[in-house]
Short mmCIF file of C-alpha atoms in Angstrom, two decimals:
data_model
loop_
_atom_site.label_atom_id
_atom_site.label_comp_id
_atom_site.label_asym_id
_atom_site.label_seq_id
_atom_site.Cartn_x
_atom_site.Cartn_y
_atom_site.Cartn_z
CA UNK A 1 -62.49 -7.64 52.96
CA UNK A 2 -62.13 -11.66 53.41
CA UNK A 3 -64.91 -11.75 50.78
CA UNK A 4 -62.76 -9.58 47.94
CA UNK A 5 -60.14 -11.80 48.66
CA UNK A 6 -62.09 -15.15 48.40
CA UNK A 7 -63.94 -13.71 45.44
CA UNK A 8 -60.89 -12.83 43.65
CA UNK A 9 -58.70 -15.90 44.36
CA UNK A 10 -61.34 -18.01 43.07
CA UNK A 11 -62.17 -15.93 40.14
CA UNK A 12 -57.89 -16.50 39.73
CA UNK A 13 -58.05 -20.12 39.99
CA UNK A 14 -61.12 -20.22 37.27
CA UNK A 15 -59.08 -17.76 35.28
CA UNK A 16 -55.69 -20.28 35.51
CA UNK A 17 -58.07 -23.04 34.59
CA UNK A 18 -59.24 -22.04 31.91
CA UNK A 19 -56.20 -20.98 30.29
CA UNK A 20 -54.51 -24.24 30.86
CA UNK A 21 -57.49 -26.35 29.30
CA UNK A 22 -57.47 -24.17 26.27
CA UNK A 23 -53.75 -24.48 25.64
CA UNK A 24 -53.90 -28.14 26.39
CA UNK A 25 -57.11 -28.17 23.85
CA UNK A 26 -54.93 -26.46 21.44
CA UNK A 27 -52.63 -29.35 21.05
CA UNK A 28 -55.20 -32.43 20.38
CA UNK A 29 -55.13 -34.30 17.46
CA UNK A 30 -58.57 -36.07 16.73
CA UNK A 31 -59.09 -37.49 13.48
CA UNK A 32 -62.23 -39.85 12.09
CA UNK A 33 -62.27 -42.04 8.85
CA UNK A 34 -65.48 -43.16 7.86
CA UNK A 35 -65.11 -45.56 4.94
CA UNK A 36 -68.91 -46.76 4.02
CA UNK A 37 -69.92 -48.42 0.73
CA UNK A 38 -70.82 -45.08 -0.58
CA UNK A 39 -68.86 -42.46 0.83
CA UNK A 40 -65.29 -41.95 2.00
CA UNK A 41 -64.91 -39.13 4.75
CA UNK A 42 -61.98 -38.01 6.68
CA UNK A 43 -62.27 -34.98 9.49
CA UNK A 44 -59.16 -33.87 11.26
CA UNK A 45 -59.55 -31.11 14.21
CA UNK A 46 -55.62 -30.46 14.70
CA UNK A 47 -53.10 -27.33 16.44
CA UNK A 48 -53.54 -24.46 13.98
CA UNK A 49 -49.49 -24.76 13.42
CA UNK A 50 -49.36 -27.29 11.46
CA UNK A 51 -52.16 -26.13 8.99
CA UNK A 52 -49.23 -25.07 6.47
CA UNK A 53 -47.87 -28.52 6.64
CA UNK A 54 -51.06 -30.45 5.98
CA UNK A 55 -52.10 -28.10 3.55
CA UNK A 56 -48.34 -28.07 1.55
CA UNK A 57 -49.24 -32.10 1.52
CA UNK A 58 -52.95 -31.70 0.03
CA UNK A 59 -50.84 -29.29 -2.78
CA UNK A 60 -47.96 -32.46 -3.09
CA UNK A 61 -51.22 -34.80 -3.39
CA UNK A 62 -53.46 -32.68 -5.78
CA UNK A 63 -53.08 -29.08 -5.73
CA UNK A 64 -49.91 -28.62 -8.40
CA UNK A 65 -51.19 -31.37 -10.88
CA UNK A 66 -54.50 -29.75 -10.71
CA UNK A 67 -53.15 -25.78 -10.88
CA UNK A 68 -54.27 -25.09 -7.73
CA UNK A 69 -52.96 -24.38 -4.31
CA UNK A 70 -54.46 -25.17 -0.38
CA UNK A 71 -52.12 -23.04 1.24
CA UNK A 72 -53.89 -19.79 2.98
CA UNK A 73 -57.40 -21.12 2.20
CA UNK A 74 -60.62 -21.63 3.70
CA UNK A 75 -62.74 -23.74 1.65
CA UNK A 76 -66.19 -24.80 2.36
CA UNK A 77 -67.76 -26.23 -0.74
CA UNK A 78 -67.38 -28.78 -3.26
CA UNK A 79 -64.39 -29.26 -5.68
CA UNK A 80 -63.83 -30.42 -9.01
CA UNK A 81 -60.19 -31.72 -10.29
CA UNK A 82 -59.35 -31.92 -13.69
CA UNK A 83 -59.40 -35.75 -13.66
CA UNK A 84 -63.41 -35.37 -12.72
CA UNK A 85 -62.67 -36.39 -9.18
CA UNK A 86 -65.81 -33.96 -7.21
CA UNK A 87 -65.69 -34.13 -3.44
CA UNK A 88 -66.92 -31.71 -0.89
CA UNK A 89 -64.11 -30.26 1.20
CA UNK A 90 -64.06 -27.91 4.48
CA UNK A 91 -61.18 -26.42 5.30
CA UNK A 92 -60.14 -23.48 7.41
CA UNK A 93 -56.23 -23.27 9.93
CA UNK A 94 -56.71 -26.30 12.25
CA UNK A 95 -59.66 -27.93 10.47
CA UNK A 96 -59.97 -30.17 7.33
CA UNK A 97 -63.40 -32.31 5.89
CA UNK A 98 -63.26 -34.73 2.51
CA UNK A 99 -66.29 -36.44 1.62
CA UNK A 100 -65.74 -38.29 -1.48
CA UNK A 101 -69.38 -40.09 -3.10
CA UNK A 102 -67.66 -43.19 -4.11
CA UNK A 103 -70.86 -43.10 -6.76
CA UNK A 104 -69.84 -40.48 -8.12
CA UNK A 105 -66.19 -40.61 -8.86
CA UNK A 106 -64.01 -43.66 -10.26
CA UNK A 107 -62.41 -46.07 -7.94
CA UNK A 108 -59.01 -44.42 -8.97
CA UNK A 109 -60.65 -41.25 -7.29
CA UNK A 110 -61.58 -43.18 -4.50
CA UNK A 111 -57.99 -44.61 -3.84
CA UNK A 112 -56.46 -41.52 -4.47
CA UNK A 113 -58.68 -39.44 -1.76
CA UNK A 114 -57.97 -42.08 0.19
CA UNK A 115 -54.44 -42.17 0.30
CA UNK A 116 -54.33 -38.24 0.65
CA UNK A 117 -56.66 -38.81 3.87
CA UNK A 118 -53.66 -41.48 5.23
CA UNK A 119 -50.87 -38.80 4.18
CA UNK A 120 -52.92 -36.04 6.13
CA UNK A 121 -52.84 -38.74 9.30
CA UNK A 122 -49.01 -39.43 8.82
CA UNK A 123 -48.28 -35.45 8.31
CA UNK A 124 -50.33 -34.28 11.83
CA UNK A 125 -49.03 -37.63 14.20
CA UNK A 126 -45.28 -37.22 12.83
#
């Protein structure tokens, strides 16, 4: 009988645990910019509730002038805008990737992916 007891307090406590690291998990915020002299990369890992607001930004940014929309999308490929920016984007709730080959696009594409990957900072640390 002491040995249910033990068995099932501890399998309690690793139960507990576990449940409090994922719901502390769930509210990190890690971001990485890599700016290199060829490519331009943001990836943001963020809580799953604010998807809709960094993906309403990315429409602000480029979606509407472009006729297209980031909200309830998963993306994993690359995209063309209609200014011939091309960039490879991931994107899924909690999750966004832009790689931008700065040999590839204009340095007006570069600045603007760039300034879309400070916006997406500003909108998850507000």
């Amino acid at each position: 009988m002491k040995k249910n007891s033990l068995a099932l307090a501890c399998n309690l406590f690793v139960l507990c645990f576990s449940l409090s690291c994922s719901q502390f998990n769930d509210h990190d915020i890690h971001i990485q910019v890599n700016d290199s002299d060829h490519y331009y990369k943001i990836v943001a890992h963020f809580n799953k509730s604010q998807t809709r607001n960094v993906e309403r930004y990315m429409d602000d940014k480029i979606g509407r002038s472009n006729n297209m929309s980031f909200v309830n999308t998963r993306i994993d490929g690359q995209l063309s805008l209609d200014d011939h920016t091309v960039f490879y984007i991931k994107k899924y709730p909690g999750f966004v990737e832009i790689k931008l080959d700065k040999d590839k696009n204009s340095d007006e594409a570069y600045y603007k992916m760039k300034s879309m990957g400070e916006g997406i900072k500003k909108v998850l640390t507000q």
